[in-house]
Tab-separated table of C-alpha atoms in Angstrom:
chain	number	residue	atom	x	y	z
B	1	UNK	CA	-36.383	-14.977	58.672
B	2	UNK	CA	-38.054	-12.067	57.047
B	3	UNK	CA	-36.718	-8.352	58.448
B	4	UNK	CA	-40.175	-6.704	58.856
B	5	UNK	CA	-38.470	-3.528	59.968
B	6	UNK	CA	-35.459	-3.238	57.669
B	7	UNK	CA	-34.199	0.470	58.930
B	8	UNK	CA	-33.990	-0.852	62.705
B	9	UNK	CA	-30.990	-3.233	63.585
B	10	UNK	CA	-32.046	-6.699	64.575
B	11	UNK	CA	-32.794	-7.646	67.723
B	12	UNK	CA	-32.281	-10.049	70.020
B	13	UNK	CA	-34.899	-12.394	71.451
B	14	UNK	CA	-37.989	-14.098	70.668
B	15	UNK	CA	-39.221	-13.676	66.826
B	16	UNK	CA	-42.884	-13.737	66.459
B	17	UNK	CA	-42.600	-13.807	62.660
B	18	UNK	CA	-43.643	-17.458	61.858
B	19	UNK	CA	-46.926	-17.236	63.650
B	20	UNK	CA	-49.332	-16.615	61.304
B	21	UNK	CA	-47.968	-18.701	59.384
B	22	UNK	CA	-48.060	-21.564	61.830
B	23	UNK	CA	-51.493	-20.673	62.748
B	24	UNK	CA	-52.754	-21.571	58.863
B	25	UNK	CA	-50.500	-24.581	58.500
B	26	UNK	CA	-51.965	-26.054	61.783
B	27	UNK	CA	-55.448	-25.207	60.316
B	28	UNK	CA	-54.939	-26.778	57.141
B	29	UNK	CA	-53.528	-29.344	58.703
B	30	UNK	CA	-56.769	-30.255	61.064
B	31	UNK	CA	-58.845	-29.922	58.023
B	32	UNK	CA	-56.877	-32.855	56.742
B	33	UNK	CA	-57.411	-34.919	60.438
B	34	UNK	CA	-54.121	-34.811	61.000
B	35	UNK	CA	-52.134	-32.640	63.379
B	36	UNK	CA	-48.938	-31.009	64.117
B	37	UNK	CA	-46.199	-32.152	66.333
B	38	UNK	CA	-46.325	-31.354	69.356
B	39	UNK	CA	-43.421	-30.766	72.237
B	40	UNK	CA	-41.898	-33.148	73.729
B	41	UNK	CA	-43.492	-33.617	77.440
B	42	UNK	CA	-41.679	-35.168	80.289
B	43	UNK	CA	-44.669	-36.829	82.077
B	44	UNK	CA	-43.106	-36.640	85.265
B	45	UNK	CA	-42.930	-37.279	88.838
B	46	UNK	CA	-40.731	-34.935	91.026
B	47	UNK	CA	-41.153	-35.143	94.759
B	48	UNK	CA	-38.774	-32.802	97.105
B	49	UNK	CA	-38.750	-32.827	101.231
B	50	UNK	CA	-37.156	-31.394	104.258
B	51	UNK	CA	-35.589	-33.562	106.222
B	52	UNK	CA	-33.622	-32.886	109.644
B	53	UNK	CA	-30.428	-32.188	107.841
B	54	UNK	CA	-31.378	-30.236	104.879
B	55	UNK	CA	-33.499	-31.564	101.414
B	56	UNK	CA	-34.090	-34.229	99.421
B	57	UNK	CA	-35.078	-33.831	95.513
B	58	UNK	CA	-36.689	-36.957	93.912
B	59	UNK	CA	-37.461	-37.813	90.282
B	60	UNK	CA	-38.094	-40.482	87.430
B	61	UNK	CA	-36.516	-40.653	84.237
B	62	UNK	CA	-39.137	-41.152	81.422
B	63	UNK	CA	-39.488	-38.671	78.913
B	64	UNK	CA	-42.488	-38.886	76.881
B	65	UNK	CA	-43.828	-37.784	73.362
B	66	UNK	CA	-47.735	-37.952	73.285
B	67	UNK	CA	-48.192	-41.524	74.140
B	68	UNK	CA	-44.920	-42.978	72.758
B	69	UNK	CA	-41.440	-43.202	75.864
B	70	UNK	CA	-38.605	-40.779	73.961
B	71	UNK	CA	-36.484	-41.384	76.532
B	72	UNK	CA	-35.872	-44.117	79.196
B	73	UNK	CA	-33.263	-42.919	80.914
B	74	UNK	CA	-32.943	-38.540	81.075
B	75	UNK	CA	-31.907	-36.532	83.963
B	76	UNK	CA	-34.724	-34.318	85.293
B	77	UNK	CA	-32.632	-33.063	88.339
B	78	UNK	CA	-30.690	-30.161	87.247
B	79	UNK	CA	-27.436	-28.368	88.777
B	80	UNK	CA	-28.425	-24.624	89.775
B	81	UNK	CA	-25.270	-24.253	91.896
B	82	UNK	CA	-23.434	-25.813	94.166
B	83	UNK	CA	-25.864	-26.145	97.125
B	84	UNK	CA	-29.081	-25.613	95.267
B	85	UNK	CA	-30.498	-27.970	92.358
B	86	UNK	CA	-33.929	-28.384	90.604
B	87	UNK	CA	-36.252	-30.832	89.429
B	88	UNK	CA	-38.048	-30.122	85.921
B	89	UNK	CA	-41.388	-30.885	85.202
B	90	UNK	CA	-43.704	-30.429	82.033
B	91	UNK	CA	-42.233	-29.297	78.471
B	92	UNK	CA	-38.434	-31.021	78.539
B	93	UNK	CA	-36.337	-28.529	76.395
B	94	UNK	CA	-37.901	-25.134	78.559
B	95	UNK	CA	-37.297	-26.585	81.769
B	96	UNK	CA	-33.951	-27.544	80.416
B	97	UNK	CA	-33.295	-23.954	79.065
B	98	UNK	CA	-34.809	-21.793	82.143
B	99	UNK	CA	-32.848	-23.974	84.433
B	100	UNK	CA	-29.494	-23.737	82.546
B	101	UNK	CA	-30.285	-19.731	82.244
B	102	UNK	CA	-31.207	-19.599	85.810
B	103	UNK	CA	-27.777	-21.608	86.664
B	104	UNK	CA	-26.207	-18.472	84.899
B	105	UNK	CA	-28.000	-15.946	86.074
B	106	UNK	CA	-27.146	-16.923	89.977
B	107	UNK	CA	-23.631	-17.786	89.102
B	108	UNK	CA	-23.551	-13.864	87.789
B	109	UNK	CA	-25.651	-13.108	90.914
B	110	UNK	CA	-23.411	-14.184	93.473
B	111	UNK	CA	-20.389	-12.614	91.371
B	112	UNK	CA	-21.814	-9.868	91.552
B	113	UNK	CA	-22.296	-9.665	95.539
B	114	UNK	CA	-19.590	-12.394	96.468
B	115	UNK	CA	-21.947	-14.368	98.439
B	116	UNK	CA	-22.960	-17.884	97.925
B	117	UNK	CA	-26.289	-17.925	96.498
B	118	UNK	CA	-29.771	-17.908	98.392
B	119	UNK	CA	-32.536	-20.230	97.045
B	120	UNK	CA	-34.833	-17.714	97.262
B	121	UNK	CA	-32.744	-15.724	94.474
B	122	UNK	CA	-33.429	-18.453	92.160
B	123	UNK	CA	-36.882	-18.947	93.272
B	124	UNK	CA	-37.655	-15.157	92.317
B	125	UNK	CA	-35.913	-15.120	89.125
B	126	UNK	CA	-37.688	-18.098	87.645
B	127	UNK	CA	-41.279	-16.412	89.626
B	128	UNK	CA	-40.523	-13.192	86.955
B	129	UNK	CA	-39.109	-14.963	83.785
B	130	UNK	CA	-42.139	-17.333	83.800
B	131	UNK	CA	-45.024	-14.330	84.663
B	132	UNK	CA	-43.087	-12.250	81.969
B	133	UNK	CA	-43.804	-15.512	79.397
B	134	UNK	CA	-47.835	-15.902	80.918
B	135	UNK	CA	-47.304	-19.406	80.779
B	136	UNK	CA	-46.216	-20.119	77.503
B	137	UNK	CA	-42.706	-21.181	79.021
B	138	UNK	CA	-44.596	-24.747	79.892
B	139	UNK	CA	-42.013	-25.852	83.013
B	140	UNK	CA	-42.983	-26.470	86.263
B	141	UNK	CA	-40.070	-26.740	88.799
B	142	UNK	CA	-38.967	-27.854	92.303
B	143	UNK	CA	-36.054	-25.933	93.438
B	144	UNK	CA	-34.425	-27.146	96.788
B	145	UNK	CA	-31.265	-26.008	98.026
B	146	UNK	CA	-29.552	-25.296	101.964
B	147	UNK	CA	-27.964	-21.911	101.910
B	148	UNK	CA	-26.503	-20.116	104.881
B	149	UNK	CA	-30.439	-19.583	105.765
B	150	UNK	CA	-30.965	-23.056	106.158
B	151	UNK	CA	-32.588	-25.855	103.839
B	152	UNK	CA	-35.534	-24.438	101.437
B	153	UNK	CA	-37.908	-26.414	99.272
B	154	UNK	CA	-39.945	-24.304	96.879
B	155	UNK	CA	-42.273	-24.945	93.524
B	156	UNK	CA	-42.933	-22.514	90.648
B	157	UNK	CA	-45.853	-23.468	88.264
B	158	UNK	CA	-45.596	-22.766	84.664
B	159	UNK	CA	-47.485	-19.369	84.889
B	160	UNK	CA	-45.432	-17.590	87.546
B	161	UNK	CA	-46.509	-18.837	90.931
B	162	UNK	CA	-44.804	-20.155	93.973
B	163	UNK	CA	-45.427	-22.548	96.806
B	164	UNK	CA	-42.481	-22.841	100.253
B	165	UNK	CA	-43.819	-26.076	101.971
B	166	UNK	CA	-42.146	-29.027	103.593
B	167	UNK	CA	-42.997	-31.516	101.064
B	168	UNK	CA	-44.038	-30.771	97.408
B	169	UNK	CA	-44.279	-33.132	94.313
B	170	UNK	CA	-45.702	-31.559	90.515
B	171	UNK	CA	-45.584	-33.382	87.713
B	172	UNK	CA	-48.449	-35.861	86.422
B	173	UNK	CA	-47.939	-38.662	88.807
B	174	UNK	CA	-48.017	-35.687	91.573
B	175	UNK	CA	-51.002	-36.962	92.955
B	176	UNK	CA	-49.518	-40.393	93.427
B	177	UNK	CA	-46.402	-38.984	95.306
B	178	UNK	CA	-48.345	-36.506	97.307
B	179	UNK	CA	-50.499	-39.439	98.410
B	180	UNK	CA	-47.630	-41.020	100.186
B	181	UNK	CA	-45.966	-38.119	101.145
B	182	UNK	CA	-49.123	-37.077	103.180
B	183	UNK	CA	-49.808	-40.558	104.318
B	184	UNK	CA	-46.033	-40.973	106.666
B	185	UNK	CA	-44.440	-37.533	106.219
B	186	UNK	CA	-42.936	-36.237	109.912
B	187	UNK	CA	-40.863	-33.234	110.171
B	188	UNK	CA	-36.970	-33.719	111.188
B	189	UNK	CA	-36.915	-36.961	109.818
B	190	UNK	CA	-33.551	-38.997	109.518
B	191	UNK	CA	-31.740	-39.380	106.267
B	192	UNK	CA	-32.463	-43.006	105.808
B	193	UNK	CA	-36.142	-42.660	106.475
B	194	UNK	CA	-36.542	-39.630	104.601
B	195	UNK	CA	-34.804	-41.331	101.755
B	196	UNK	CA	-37.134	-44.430	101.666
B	197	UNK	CA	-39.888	-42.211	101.884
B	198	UNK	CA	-38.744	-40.246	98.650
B	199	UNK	CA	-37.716	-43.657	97.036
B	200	UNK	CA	-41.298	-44.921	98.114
B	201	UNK	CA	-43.005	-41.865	96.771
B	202	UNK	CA	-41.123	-41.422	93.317
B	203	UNK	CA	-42.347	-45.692	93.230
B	204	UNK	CA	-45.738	-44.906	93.635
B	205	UNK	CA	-45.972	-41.993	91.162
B	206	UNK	CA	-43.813	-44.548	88.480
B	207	UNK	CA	-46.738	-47.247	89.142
B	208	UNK	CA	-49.710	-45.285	89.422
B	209	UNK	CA	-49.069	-43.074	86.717
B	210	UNK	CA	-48.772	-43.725	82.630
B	211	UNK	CA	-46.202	-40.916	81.957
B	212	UNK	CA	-43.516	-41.969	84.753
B	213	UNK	CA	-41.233	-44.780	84.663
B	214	UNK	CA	-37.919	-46.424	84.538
B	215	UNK	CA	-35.335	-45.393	87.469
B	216	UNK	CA	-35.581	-42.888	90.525
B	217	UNK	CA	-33.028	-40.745	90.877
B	218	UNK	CA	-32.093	-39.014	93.878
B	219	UNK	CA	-30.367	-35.955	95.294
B	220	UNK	CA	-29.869	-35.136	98.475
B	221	UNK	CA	-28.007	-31.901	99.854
B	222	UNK	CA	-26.771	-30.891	103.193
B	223	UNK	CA	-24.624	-28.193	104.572
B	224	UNK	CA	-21.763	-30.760	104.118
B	225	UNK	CA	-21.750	-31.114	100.144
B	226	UNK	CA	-24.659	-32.795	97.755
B	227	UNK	CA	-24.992	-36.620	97.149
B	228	UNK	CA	-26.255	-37.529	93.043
B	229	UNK	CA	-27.467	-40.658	93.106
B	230	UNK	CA	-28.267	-41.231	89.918
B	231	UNK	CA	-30.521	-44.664	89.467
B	232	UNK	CA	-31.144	-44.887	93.055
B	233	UNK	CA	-33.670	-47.949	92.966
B	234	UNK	CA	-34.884	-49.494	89.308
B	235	UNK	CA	-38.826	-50.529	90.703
B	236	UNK	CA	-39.586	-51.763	86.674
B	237	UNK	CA	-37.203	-54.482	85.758
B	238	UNK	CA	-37.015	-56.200	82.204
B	239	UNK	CA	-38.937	-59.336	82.169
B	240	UNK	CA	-36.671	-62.801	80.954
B	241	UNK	CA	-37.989	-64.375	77.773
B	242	UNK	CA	-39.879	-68.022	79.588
B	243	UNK	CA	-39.394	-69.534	75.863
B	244	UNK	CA	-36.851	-70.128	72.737
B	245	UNK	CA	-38.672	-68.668	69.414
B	246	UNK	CA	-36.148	-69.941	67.698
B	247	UNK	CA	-36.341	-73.278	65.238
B	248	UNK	CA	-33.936	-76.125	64.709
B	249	UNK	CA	-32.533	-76.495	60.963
B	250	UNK	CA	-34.576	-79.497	59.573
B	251	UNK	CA	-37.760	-78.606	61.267
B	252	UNK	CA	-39.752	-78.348	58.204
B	253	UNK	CA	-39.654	-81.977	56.159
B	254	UNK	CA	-39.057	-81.778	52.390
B	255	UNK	CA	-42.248	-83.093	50.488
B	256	UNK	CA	-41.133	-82.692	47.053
B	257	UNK	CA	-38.744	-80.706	44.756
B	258	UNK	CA	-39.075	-79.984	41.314
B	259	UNK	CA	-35.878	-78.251	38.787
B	260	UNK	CA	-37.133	-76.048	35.662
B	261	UNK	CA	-34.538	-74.695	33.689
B	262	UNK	CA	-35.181	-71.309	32.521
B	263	UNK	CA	-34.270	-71.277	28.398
B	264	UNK	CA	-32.366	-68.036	27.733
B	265	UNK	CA	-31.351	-67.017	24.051
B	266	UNK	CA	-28.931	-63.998	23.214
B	267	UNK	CA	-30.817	-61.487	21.594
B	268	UNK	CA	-28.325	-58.769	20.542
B	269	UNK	CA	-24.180	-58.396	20.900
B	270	UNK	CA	-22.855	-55.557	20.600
B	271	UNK	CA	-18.594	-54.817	20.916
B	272	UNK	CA	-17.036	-51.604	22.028
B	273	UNK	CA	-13.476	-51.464	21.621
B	274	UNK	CA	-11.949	-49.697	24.964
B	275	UNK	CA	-9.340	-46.616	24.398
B	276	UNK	CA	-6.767	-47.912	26.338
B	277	UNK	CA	-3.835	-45.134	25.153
S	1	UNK	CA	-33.755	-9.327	88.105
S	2	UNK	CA	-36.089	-6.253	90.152
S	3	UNK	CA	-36.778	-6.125	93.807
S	4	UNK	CA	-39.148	-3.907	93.824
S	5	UNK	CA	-42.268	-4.429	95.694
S	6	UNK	CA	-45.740	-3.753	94.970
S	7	UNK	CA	-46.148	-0.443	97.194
S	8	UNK	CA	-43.551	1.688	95.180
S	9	UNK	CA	-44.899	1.348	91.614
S	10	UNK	CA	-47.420	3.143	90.305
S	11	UNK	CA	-50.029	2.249	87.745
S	12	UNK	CA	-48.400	3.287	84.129
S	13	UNK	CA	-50.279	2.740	81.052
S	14	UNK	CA	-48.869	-0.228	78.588
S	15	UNK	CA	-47.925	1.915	75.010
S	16	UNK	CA	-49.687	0.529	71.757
S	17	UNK	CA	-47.128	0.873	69.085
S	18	UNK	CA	-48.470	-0.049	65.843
S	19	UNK	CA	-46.850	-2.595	63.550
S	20	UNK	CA	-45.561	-0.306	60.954
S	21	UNK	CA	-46.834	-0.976	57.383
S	22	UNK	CA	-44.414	-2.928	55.585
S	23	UNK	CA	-43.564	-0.175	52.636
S	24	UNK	CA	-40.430	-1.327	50.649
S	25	UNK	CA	-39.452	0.963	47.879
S	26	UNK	CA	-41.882	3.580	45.858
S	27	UNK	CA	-43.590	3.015	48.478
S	28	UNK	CA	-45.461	-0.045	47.269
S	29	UNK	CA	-45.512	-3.735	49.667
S	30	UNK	CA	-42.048	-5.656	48.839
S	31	UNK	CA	-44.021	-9.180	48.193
S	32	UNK	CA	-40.825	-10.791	47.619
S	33	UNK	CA	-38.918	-9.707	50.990
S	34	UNK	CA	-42.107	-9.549	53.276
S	35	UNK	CA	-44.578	-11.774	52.208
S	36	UNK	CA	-48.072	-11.189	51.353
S	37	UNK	CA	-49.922	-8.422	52.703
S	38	UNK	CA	-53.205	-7.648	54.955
S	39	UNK	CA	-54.800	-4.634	56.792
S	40	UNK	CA	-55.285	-7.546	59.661
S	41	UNK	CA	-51.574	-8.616	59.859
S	42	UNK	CA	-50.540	-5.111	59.984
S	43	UNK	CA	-53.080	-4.079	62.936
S	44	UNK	CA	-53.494	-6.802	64.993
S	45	UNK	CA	-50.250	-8.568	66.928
S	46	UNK	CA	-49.737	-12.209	65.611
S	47	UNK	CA	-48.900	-13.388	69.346
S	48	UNK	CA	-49.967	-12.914	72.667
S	49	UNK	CA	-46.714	-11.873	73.801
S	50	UNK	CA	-45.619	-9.827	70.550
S	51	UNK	CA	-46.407	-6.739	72.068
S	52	UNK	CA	-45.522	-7.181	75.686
S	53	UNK	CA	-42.138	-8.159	74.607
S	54	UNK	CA	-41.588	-5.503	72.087
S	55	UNK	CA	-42.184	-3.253	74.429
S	56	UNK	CA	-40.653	-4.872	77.315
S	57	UNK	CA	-37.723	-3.153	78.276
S	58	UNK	CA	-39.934	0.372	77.502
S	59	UNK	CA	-42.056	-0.793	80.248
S	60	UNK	CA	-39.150	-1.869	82.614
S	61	UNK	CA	-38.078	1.207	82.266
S	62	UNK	CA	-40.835	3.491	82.762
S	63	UNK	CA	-41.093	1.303	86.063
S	64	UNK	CA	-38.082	1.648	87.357
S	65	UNK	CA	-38.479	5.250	86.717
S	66	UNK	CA	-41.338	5.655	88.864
S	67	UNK	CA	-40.538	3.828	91.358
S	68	UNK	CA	-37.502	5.905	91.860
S	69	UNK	CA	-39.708	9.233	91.668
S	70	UNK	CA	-41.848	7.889	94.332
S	71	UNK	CA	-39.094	6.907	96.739
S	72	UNK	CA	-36.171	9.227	95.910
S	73	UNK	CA	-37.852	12.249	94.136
S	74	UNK	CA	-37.846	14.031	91.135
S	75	UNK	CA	-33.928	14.119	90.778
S	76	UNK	CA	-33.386	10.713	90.544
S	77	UNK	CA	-34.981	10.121	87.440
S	78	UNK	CA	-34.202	12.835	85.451
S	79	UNK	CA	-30.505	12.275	86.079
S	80	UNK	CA	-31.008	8.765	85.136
S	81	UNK	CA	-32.787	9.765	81.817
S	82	UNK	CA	-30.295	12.428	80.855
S	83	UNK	CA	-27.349	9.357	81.567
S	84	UNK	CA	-29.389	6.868	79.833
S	85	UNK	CA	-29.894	9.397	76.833
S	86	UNK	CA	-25.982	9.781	76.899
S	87	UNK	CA	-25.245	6.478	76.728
S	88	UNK	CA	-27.616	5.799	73.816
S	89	UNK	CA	-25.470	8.269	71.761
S	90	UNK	CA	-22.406	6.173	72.012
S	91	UNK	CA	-23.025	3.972	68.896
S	92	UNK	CA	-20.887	3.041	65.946
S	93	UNK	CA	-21.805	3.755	62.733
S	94	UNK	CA	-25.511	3.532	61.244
S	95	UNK	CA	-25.444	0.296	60.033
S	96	UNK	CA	-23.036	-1.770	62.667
S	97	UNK	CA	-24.072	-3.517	65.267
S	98	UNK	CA	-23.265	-1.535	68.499
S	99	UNK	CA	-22.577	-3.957	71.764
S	100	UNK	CA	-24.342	-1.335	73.827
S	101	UNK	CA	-22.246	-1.740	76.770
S	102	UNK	CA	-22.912	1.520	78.996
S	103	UNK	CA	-26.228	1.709	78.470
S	104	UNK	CA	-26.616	-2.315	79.707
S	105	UNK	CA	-24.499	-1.149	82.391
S	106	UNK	CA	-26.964	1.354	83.433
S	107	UNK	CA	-29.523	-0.607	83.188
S	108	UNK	CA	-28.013	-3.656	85.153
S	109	UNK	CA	-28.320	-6.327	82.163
S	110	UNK	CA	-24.550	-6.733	81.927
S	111	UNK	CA	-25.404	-9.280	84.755
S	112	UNK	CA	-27.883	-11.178	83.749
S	113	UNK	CA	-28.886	-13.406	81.159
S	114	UNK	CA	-32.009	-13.603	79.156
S	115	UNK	CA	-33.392	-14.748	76.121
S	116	UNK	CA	-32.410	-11.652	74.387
S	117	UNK	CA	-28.927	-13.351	74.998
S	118	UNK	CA	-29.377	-16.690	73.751
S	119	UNK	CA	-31.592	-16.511	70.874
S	120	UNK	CA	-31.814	-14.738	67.748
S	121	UNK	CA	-28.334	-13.177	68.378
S	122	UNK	CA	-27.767	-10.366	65.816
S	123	UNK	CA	-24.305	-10.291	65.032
S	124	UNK	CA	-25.471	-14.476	63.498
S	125	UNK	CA	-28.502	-13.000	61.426
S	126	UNK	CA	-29.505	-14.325	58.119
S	127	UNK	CA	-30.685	-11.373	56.556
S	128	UNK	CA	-28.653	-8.260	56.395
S	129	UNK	CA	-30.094	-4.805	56.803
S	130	UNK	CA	-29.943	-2.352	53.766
S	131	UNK	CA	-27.425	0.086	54.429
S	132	UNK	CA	-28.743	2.729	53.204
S	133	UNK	CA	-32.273	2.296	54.360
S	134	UNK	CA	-30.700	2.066	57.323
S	135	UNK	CA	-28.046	5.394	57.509
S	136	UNK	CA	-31.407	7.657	56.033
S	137	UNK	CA	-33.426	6.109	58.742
S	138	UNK	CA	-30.928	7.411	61.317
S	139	UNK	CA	-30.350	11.212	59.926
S	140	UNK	CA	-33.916	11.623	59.991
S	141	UNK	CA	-33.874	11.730	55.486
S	142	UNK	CA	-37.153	8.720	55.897
């Protein structure tokens, strides 16, 4: 890492240094038709409701690189704090790292004031981390949580804003979800129903759309404590082989068989005497 | 983390500092510690962000300062700056890496955590400073 300013101590923080020089390997690179790697994407569907006794957070668990599954089977629900967790969307290592920072930050937070934690704390902190970043930060997130205000569902897009609404899904099979969730949502709902509709949105999103799939995870927190369930329902099961691809010894008949002997002469010999004192 | 709202802030102007020229000794471009060199690299920001974060905290500050002018008066800054310029004094030597502790304080960053935290921590650099670049920089010889 080259110190462009060697009479002021380092820093901490983002280092800007290797842009340039990223910029002219990616251009050399396109000249060649080929292109760099790109970040690892979760192609996701996260769904999130209200429900009579406080919220619901939904999600698959397919990670995706480009067009090729990287992972089958990774948690996009993340812990924020005891009552309040979030589902990531978008690039999978920055919604991993702002939600693991924001999990500190709160923890700090309510320190700090000896409360429990508000949702709309979190909500506000990842609102001004991800305007301070103009979208480069590329996580989209569904933060639910009940707090001593009650149950709150919000979403924060990549470039800083916010949405509070009953019923939110982001993600690329968001349209799927959102679909369903429009089509039978009700307000105070039960916890069975509002877990089959979650289940049966999540479903939809993992059918409809190319970058969801595997499991559905759930997570569903009241006032009384928070229930993981982690592989709720597995919609997309592995097919059994119909056939045996295997064959019998003595399948293949011999037709003939021929022996050559290969003649071999000895060219040079050599001795070396080992010192064996 | 701020709370302030829109109504107490006034418009302040985002400073332009240059990129300084990268001058190593005699005065002449050190190819071998900084790379090649162009009038474009030096004037123009290689990121979007470069600047905004380089000058991030600046521009918290000058913020907060404000704000507090509009809703507390005069006072409240200037008090603030003369603590804030106290704090700043309480460093170790030139070249060691000071932990900054009363001036986070002051600032409320002791409770939070940000990516100034996590990455690109000093005290696990690669490249050490020159010291004595460094100790002429701070008496004001450079």
């Amino acid at each position: 890492m080259l110190n462009s300013r060697p009479c002021l101590p380092p820093s901490g923080g983002f280092c800007f240094e290797n842009t340039r020089r990223n910029a002219v390997l990616e251009g050399s690179l396109s000249e060649q038709g080929l292109s760099a790697p790109k970040a690892r994407k979760t192609g996701t569907t996260i769904a999130g409701i209200i429900f009579k006794d406080g919220v619901i957070l939904g999600a698959d668990t397919r990670a995706t690189d480009d067009m090729v599954v990287a992972d089958k089977n990774c948690m996009k629900i993340h812990y924020i704090a005891p009552n309040i967790y979030c589902c990531g969307a978008g690039v999978a290592a920055d919604a991993e790292v702002t939600t693991q920072m924001m999990s500190s930050n709160v923890e700090l937070h309510s320190l700090s004031t000896g409360r429990p934690p508000l949702v709309v704390t979190v909500t506000r902190q990842l609102k001004q981390m991800l305007f301070r970043y103009q979208g480069h930060i590329g996580s989209s997130l569904i933060v639910g949580g009940v707090d001593v205000t009650g149950a709150h569902l919000y979403s924060v897009y990549p470039h800083g804003s916010y949405d509070k609404l009953p019923f939110l899904t982001m993600g690329s099979g968001a349209a799927a979800a959102v679909s369903v969730f429009e089509d039978r949502y009700k307000s105070n709902m039960e916890l069975e129903e509002a877990r089959c509709l979650v289940r049966d949105a999540i479903t939809a999103g993992i059918f409809c759309d190319l970058g969801s799939g595997s499991n559905v995870d759930l997570c569903i927190i009241t006032q009384a404590g928070v229930t993981y369930h982690r592989g709720f329902d597995q919609p997309v099961q592995k097919g059994k082989k119909e056939g045996q691809y295997k064959y019998k010894p003595g399948t293949t008949a011999v037709l003939t068989e021929t022996i050559t002997p290969l003649p071999l002469d000895v060219v040079e010999e050599s001795v070396h005497l080992m010192d064996t004192q | 983390m701020n709370t302030r709202g829109f109504r107490s802030q006034l418009k302040d102007s985002v400073p332009v500092t240059g990129l300084c020229p990268q001058a190593g000794a005699y005065d002449v471009q050190d190819t071998l510690r900084s790379g090649f060199s162009s009038v474009k690299n030096e004037l123009l920001p290689s990121h979007v962000l470069e600047l905004s974060e380089k000058n991030f905290q600046l521009n918290q500050d000058k913020m907060n300062f404000s704000t507090l002018r509009n809703i507390q008066g005069l006072h409240a800054p200037l008090k603030l700056q003369m603590e804030y310029r106290a704090a700043r004094q309480i460093q170790r030597l030139p070249f060691l890496q000071s932990s900054n502790l009363a001036l986070d304080t002051l600032r409320g960053n002791d409770e939070s955590i940000g990516f100034e935290d996590i990455l690109c921590d000093p005290s696990q650099s690669e490249m050490m400073g020159e010291p004595h670049m460094m100790v002429e920089y701070k008496l004001g010889f450079m």
